Amino acid sequence: MLSLVRSMWLIFLHMFHKRETFQYPEQKAPLPARWRGRIALTRDPDGGERCVGCYLCAAACPVDCISLQATEDDSGRRYPEFFRINFSRCIFCGFCEEACPTYAIQLLPDYEMAEYNRQNLVYEKKDLLIDSEGKYPGYNYYNIAGMAIRGKDKGDAHQEEPPVDVKSLIP
Amino acid sequence: MTNFWWIIGGVLFALLNTAAGLIWVERRMLALWQDRYGPNRAGPFGLLVVLADTIKLFFKEDWIPPFADKVVFVFAPAVVMLSVLMSFVVMPFAPQIIVADLNIGLLFFLAMSSLGVYSVVLGGWASNNKYALLGAMRGASQMISYEVFMGLALMGVVVLSGSFNLREIVEAQKTVWFIVPQFIGFLIFLVAGVAETHRLPFDIPEAESELVAGFHSEYSGMKFGMFFIGEYLGITLISGMLVTLYFGGWLGPAFLPPVLWFVIKTFAFIMLFILFRASMPRPRYDQLMEYGWKVLFPLSILNLMVTAAIKLWLNT
Amino acid sequence: MPIINIDNKTYEVKEGKNLLEACLSLGLNLPYFCWHPALGAVGACRQCAVKVFKDEDDKKGRIIMSCMEPVKDQQRVSIEDSDAKKFREQVIGWLMTNHPHDCAVCDEGGACHLQDMTVMTGHSYRDYHFTKRTYNNQYLGPFLNHEMNRCIQCYRCVRFYKDFAGGKDLDVFAAHNHVYFGRQQEGVLESEFSGNLAEVCPTGVFTDKTLKQHYTRKWDLTSAASVCQGCGLGCNIIAGERYGALRQITNRFNSAVNGYFLCDRGRYGYEFVNSPQRIKTPMVYHGPSELSNGIPVLQHIHRRMKPGKTIGIGSPRASLESNAVLKELVGEENFYLGVSAGDHDLVSLALKVLQQGPVRAASLQEAAAADVVLILGEDLTNTAPMLALSVRQAVRRIPVEEVINTVHVPAWQDAAIREAVQENKGPLYILNVQQTKLDELAKGAWHTAPDNIARIGFGVSHLLSDKMPEVTGMSEQGKAIAAEIAEALKHAKNPLIIAGYGSGSEAVIKSAANVAWALHDLGIDAMLAFTVPECNSMGLEMLGGHRLESAVDRALNNEADTVIILENDLYRRLNQHRAEHFFDKVQDVILLDHLYNPTAEKATIILPAGTFAESDGTLVNNEGRAQRFFQVFSSNTAVQESWRWLLQIAAANGHATLSSLKHLDEVVSHIAVTCPVFHGIDTLTPGAGFRIAGQKVPREPHRYSGRTAMQANIQVSEPKPPEDPDTALSFTMEGYRGEPPSSMIPFFWAPGWNSVQSVNKFQTETGGPLHDGDGGKRLIEPHPNGQTPFYTEVPEPYLPLTEHLLLVPLYHIYGSEELSVHTPGIAERIPAPYIMLHGEDAKRLQVANGHRLHFMDNGHHYTLPVIINNTLQQGAAGIPVGLPGVQIAEAPQLIKV
Ligand code: SF4
Ligand code: SF4
Ligand code: SF4
Ligand code: SF4
Ligand code: FES
C-alpha cells in the first residue's frame, strides 16, 4: 500500500523532470548506427554489386515485400535482374538484412522516406543500389564462395587449393 | 422554472465540455508524468487536439460488424452516457446549483451509476466476439462486487449526516469534512469509484494487453466516442461525489464563489485519477475480486458498524 | 512381418527391407545420401548410421549403416542414440570441410538434400580451418550445369547414369579425396535421361540448366500436378511457374507410371509455354479482335458457324475435354480426328487390340518387371523414352532373381548384386529397321523392313500356337530368329511385347498382338505395350471421329465452309499440298492454339488457347490410363483452356447441351455420362468443391515470397489473387498445409525435407505407392471372355526394288515432337534433316555421306542430305519424322529417286 503511494509520489515528481521528446521536424533525433531504417543494396570493396540474387531476403521477409529475379553475367557472376521493395508494406524488421549471406541488403539510419503517393514507395534496384559498402566494409562474398567468376578462377578464393588434376593418381 | 432550465443547460454544457477537455488534460498530464510533452501541436498548448479528436470520431466509418446484434449494439453506448448524466441530476454544485434536490439523492446516485454496468454487458454481448464477451463478463462481476461496499462505505456518511439528501450532507460538513471521521470510508469509496468507472488500475474489462479492448473491441466512430466520453463523465462524477461526500462539496473560504470551490476540488480528484493511471499496474482479475470481497467488503462493514456505534454512543 | 524396436518403441515392418527403408517408411527422420529407393544401397556415404543392440541388456550397442542392414525380427535399434547422432554429425562435418560456401549462388539451395541433412544432423559450424579442395567444371550440354566443388562423393550420379539408365559417358575419375564425377572430356551428356541427375544428385553438382536461365527457388514456384506432353506415355510431372513464365518441370512420383524419373524431352521440353510465338489475344483476320468491327470475337465465330457446313478437327495434343466439347459442338458427323492417316490407322488398331483382345496393356512399372521382352519395330529410346528405361530394368530381372536365389543377398544390396550379375542379361529381342540404343542389351537384335518384322512376328506366333497360319516363304535366318524368340517366350512368366507407331506398319502391330495372344492361350501372363505418338493420341482415338482425309475431301467438294481446328498444325498431319488445297477451299478457319504456326497463317479467327500449364484437363496415355493435369498458373491475358473457349462458343450459339456447362467438373461429368468409354474420368481427382479442413490446397509453398512486391511496379495495391473455379487448388499460399490427395499434389515438401527426397513422406513405403494410391485410372481393360481374334493375313516379304526406295520413318527424341523443339536446349540437339541409306544403296545411287539426294513423292520433289547407316534395311530410306523443316508426312511408302 505504501509502495503504491510512494510510486505515485515519484511519478508525480516526474512533472518537473527534463522532457525526453525530440520536437521532430525542428529537432532531429541522433540515430544509432544499427538503426533499422531505409534499406539499401550495397557494393563489395571492388565496386561490384554484392547482391547475388539468392532470394533469401525475399523468403525471410514476413510481409513478402521483396521481389527480385536472379540472373548471371557471362562469367557466371550472379546479380539481380530486378530488385524491388514495396516500402508501403515494409515493417523495417530487418529480417532481410539478417538473412542476407552477402551483406548486400542493409538497413541504414534514415527514416525520412514518407511519400504522399503510395506508388512512390515502390523502390526498384536503381533506387536501392548505393555506392558504398554500408556497415560491413571489406567483405566480398565471391572471395569466400567456390564459384568462379571473372578475375577469380577456381582455387583463387580464400583458403582454396588449386583445382584437382583429375588425371593424376599421386596421393 | 426558467432558472431550472438554465441550470440543466449549464450543467450539461459544463459537463460535456469537461469530458471533452479531459481528453486533452489526460494526455497532457500523462505525458508530463512520463517526461513527454503530450499533444502540443494543434492550437495553443495543443488544445485543438480535442477538436481534432472529435472530428476524427465523427468521420470514422460507423461500422457495425455483420455478426453483431444490431439493436443492442447501437443501444449499449447510449446507456453509459445516459446513466452517468442522470447521476449528475442530484449533484449539488453549489447551494443553488442543483438540478433536483432529492431527499434520496444518494440512493438515486447509487441506482443510476449501477445502471452503467448494462452498457458494458450489453456492448460486450452484442459484439458477438469472444474478447468483448470476456470483457463484459469481467465488467459485470467487477462492478457488482464493488457496488456492494461502495454503498456500504457511503452509509458511514449517511449515518453521520443523518440524511440521504446530498445538499444536506454537504451542509453537515460545515464544522468538519467527513474525510476526517470517515477516512476509511473515503478510501473504500475511492477504490470502489475507480473500479466503478473501470479506470486504471481497475480497467480489467478493457485490459488491452489481454482482451484487445475488451467490451468495446468492436466499436468505432461515434459509438466508441460515447464509451469514451462516458468514461470521462464517470471520472468527473466520482470525483464530484468524493468532493460532495468527504470534502465538503462547495464549502470553502468565502473569497471564492462556492461553485468554484467545488470545481477546484473536483479537478484535483480528476488529477488523482490520472495519476493513478500513470503510476499503477493493473492487478490480475482474481486479485481484484479477492481484494474486493476479502479486504474491502469486511472493512466497509467494520467501518459502518464502528461509525454507527460511535454515533449511537455519542447520541446517548 | 518382423517386429523391430526403434528407440524403445516397437514397430511392425516389412520383410526384405533394409533398416533405413524401414525407418523412412515408418515416417522417422534418418539422414542418408547414397541410398536411393530406385537404385538400392551401397553404403558409400556413412550418413545413415544407427546403433543396434544385441538384446535388451546390451547397453553399449554398435554403430552400423542402416542402409546395409536387413531388418530382423526382434532387432533393437536406436536412431536417437548419442553416439549415432554424433557419428552422423561428424560425417556431415567432414563433408563440409571441402564443401564450398555456395548456397547463396547454388541452384540446389532451398531444395537441397545436403542442406536438409546438415540441418537434420545438427551440424552448424565449420570449425575446420585449413584449405578447401576445388575442381574445374565441365560443359555438359544444354541441359545440365556442372559445379563439381559441391560433390560429396555419394556416387549416386554414376549409379543412376551408368547402372540404371545405361549411359556411357559419365564416370568417376581420379582417386582418394580427388574423385571426380564427369565426362572423360567436356561435351554434351548423351543419355536421354541425363536430366534426372539434377534430382538424383543430392547436392548442387548437377542442376537444371534451363531453370538457371530464369532461376527461381523451389519455395517461390507456383506449382501444380501435371502430365508430360512429350510423348504418349503420360509421365507425371510437377510444373512450376513464377512471374507468369513456366520455370521448371520436375518428376512427380507415380509408382505405376514413371516412378522417380523422366526423360529429357519431358523435363526440358516445356519452354514453348514461354515462347515469343505464343498467341495471347484473340485475332480476327490477323488483327486484335477489337479492331474487327468492334464485335466480340465470339459473335464473329457465331456468324460463321453455318449448320451442316461447319466441321471440327480435333487434336491428339489437346485434352480430352477440349476434343469432346468440340465433337459435341460441331456434331459427331462433322468431327474429324486431327491426325495423319498413318497415325490414325496405327493407334486405332492398337486401341482395338487392347480393347478386344485378352491381353492387358502394361504400365511402365509393369514393363520394368517383365522377364522376357520382345520389341517389334520400335526405337523405344526415341519413340517412348521412358519405356526404354523400363526395358533396361526388365532386362536385369532374371539375372537379379538368379543372384538373389543363389547368393542370398537382398534385392537392395546394389553393389553386391551388380558384382554377382556382371554383364548377365535377361532375354530381350529387338527387331527394328535399323539399330537402336537398346540393341546393346539384347540377346538378339535384327534389322529389317517393317513387313519382314511383321512376318517374323507372325512366325513366332505360329510357333507358339498352331491356330496361327504358317508364314510361307520365310528365309532360313527368319525361321531361326522366330524359333529363338518363341523358345524364350515359352518359358517366360510375364513376357512383354512392344510395338507401336514407330514402325509405321499395321502388320507389325498385328503380329505383336498375335504373339501376345498366343502366349495368353498358353496360359502365360503376357503383356502388350503399344507406343502412341502424342500425349492424348489414345484419348482422341477412344473418343472417335472421322479421318482427317475425309475432312479434306469434304472441303474439296464444297461441303464445308467453316472449319474449327483445335490445337493442331494441319501441315504436320497432311501432305503439304493437300493442306494447301484444303485451306484454299474452306472459307473460314477458326483456330484454337497456343503457338503461331503455319496453320495459324491460314486462320481467319484465332483464339488463344492455354497450354497444359494454363489449363486443366485429362489425357489418356498409351496404356489407356486417364490422368488429370492441373492448371499451373492463371495468365493475365485472354488465354484460356480450349474447352472453355468452345463452351463459350456453344453458349453464344445457344447449343442445346453445352450451353449449361461452365466448369471442369461439369464438363468432365458430362463426358463421363455421354461417352461410356470414359466412364470414371470424373473420379480421377476430387472436384472443385473438395476441401480439407474447409480449405483448398495451395499451389504455393508457405514460404512463397514477394507477393506484395511482385506486381507493385504496376500497381502498388495488390490485385485480388486469381480464383480457380475448376479445381480444389488455390493460386495462393493460403490453404491446407498437410498432405493433399495424391492425385493433386502440387509439390513435394515435408517439414525438414525441402528437396525432392521429401517424396518419402508421401509414400506408403519407400519407393511404394503414394498414400492414397497413384493418380490415374485405367480405362482399357482386356476383354473378359478370352476369345482370341488372331490376325491371319501375313504380309508379303519385303523385296528391295531397284528404281525405288522404301521410305521408313525414323523418330528422334529431340525434334520429332512438335512442341518440345521450342526449347532452345532441345533445338540445339535436333539433328539436321537427312535421308538415311544403306551403304549398298548409296553406292548404287552414287552418293556418299553429306551428298544431297533428290527424290519424288506423289509428284513432288524433295532434296535431302544423305547419311549412310549399314544397319538399315537395304532398299529402305530412313527419313526423320516431324523435324522442323522436313515436310513429308507419310511413311512408309515408296519413293522414286
Ligand atoms: S525490413 Fe522486414 S519487412 Fe522490410 S523488407 Fe526487410 S524483411 Fe521485409
Ligand atoms: S539476401 Fe542478399 S544476396 Fe540474397 S537476394 Fe537478398 S540482398 Fe541479394
Ligand atoms: S549443394 Fe546444397 S549445401 Fe551445397 S552449396 Fe548447394 S545448396 Fe548449399
Ligand atoms: S556428383 Fe552428386 S550424385 Fe555424384 S557423387 Fe557427387 S554428390 Fe553424389
Ligand atoms: S545411405 Fe547408408 S551409407 Fe549412404
Short mmCIF file of C-alpha atoms in Angstrom, two decimals, chain A residues 52-56 58-60 63-72 76 78 81-82 84-86 88-89 101-102 117-122 124 139 141-142 144-148 153-156 158-171, chain C residues 98 100-107 126 128-137 145 147-150 173-180 184 212-217 219-220 242-243 247 703-718 733:
data_model
loop_
_atom_site.label_atom_id
_atom_site.label_comp_id
_atom_site.label_asym_id
_atom_site.label_seq_id
_atom_site.Cartn_x
_atom_site.Cartn_y
_atom_site.Cartn_z
CA VAL A 52 23.80 -12.40 -55.74
CA GLY A 53 20.05 -12.85 -56.12
CA CYS A 54 19.78 -15.72 -53.69
CA TYR A 55 16.17 -14.89 -52.70
CA LEU A 56 16.85 -15.40 -49.00
CA ALA A 58 12.59 -12.31 -50.00
CA ALA A 59 11.89 -15.58 -48.23
CA ALA A 60 12.67 -14.10 -44.82
CA VAL A 63 5.31 -9.24 -45.29
CA ASP A 64 6.66 -10.57 -48.58
CA CYS A 65 7.53 -7.11 -49.85
CA ILE A 66 10.77 -8.01 -51.63
CA SER A 67 10.74 -9.46 -55.10
CA LEU A 68 13.62 -9.99 -57.43
CA GLN A 69 14.86 -12.08 -60.31
CA ALA A 70 18.33 -13.56 -60.29
CA THR A 71 20.40 -13.67 -63.42
CA GLU A 72 24.08 -14.00 -64.20
CA GLY A 76 28.80 -16.71 -64.11
CA ARG A 78 25.05 -13.70 -60.20
CA GLU A 81 17.99 -8.57 -62.87
CA PHE A 82 15.45 -6.52 -60.98
CA ARG A 84 12.01 -4.38 -55.87
CA ILE A 85 10.98 -3.46 -52.36
CA ASN A 86 7.49 -2.24 -51.69
CA SER A 88 4.45 0.68 -48.30
CA ARG A 89 4.47 -2.85 -46.89
CA PRO A 101 24.51 -14.11 -46.82
CA THR A 102 26.47 -11.43 -48.67
CA ASN A 117 1.66 8.93 -53.24
CA ARG A 118 1.86 5.33 -52.18
CA GLN A 119 3.09 4.23 -55.59
CA ASN A 120 6.28 6.19 -54.95
CA LEU A 121 7.11 3.84 -52.10
CA VAL A 122 7.89 1.08 -54.57
CA GLU A 124 13.45 -0.52 -57.80
CA TYR A 139 33.52 -8.28 -47.20
CA TYR A 141 31.27 -12.92 -50.90
CA TYR A 142 32.95 -14.24 -54.01
CA ILE A 144 34.82 -16.99 -49.96
CA ALA A 145 32.49 -18.84 -52.35
CA GLY A 146 33.70 -21.57 -54.65
CA MET A 147 32.09 -20.31 -57.86
CA ALA A 148 34.46 -19.00 -60.48
CA ASP A 153 39.13 -18.67 -61.08
CA LYS A 154 38.70 -21.98 -59.28
CA GLY A 155 41.21 -22.21 -56.46
CA ASP A 156 41.64 -18.44 -56.18
CA HIS A 158 40.15 -17.58 -49.70
CA GLN A 159 41.85 -20.78 -48.46
CA GLU A 160 41.32 -22.79 -51.61
CA GLU A 161 43.66 -25.35 -53.08
CA PRO A 162 44.35 -25.20 -56.79
CA PRO A 163 41.91 -27.34 -58.78
CA VAL A 164 42.48 -31.08 -58.65
CA ASP A 165 44.33 -32.61 -61.56
CA VAL A 166 41.89 -35.38 -62.45
CA LYS A 167 44.46 -37.28 -64.49
CA SER A 168 46.91 -37.69 -61.61
CA LEU A 169 46.75 -40.54 -59.14
CA ILE A 170 49.52 -39.24 -56.89
CA PRO A 171 48.22 -39.01 -53.33
CA ASN C 98 35.58 -29.26 -48.57
CA PRO C 100 32.10 -24.56 -50.95
CA HIS C 101 30.43 -21.55 -49.36
CA ASP C 102 27.97 -21.58 -52.25
CA CYS C 103 24.41 -21.95 -51.03
CA ALA C 104 23.54 -18.38 -51.97
CA VAL C 105 24.53 -18.92 -55.59
CA CYS C 106 23.70 -22.61 -55.76
CA ASP C 107 20.66 -23.64 -57.74
CA ARG C 126 32.58 -25.46 -39.97
CA TYR C 128 37.99 -26.73 -39.93
CA HIS C 129 40.50 -24.01 -40.67
CA PHE C 130 42.52 -25.47 -43.49
CA THR C 131 42.14 -25.28 -47.22
CA LYS C 132 39.32 -26.48 -49.42
CA ARG C 133 39.70 -28.79 -52.39
CA THR C 134 38.49 -27.41 -55.72
CA TYR C 135 37.68 -28.83 -59.13
CA ASN C 136 37.26 -27.47 -62.59
CA ASN C 137 33.80 -27.88 -64.09
CA ASN C 145 25.07 -27.40 -65.18
CA GLU C 147 29.71 -27.48 -60.34
CA MET C 148 31.99 -30.24 -59.06
CA ASN C 149 33.15 -28.39 -55.93
CA ARG C 150 29.85 -29.27 -54.31
CA PHE C 173 37.77 -40.36 -62.32
CA ALA C 174 40.88 -39.90 -60.18
CA ALA C 175 41.33 -41.35 -56.73
CA HIS C 176 41.23 -40.85 -52.93
CA ASN C 177 39.86 -37.46 -51.96
CA HIS C 178 40.18 -36.29 -55.54
CA VAL C 179 37.48 -38.39 -57.16
CA TYR C 180 35.76 -36.56 -59.96
CA GLN C 184 36.16 -38.08 -69.88
CA LYS C 212 19.15 -21.36 -64.47
CA GLN C 213 18.09 -19.15 -67.39
CA HIS C 214 15.24 -17.86 -65.23
CA TYR C 215 16.30 -19.07 -61.84
CA THR C 216 13.67 -19.41 -59.14
CA ARG C 217 13.91 -21.16 -55.80
CA TRP C 219 9.74 -22.15 -52.49
CA ASP C 220 8.88 -19.37 -54.95
CA ARG C 242 6.93 -17.64 -61.44
CA TYR C 243 6.26 -14.16 -62.81
CA ARG C 247 10.18 -22.21 -64.90
CA ARG C 703 7.44 -19.79 -47.84
CA TYR C 704 6.38 -18.24 -51.14
CA SER C 705 7.90 -14.78 -51.25
CA GLY C 706 7.34 -11.42 -52.80
CA ARG C 707 3.63 -11.36 -53.25
CA THR C 708 3.23 -7.80 -52.01
CA ALA C 709 6.04 -6.64 -54.29
CA MET C 710 5.96 -8.71 -57.46
CA GLN C 711 3.31 -6.58 -59.11
CA ALA C 712 3.92 -3.40 -57.16
CA ASN C 713 5.71 -1.78 -60.09
CA ILE C 714 2.43 -1.83 -61.98
CA GLN C 715 0.08 -1.03 -59.13
CA VAL C 716 1.08 -0.73 -55.52
CA SER C 717 -2.22 -2.11 -54.27
CA GLU C 718 -2.06 -5.85 -54.65
CA MET C 733 -0.13 -19.84 -50.49
#
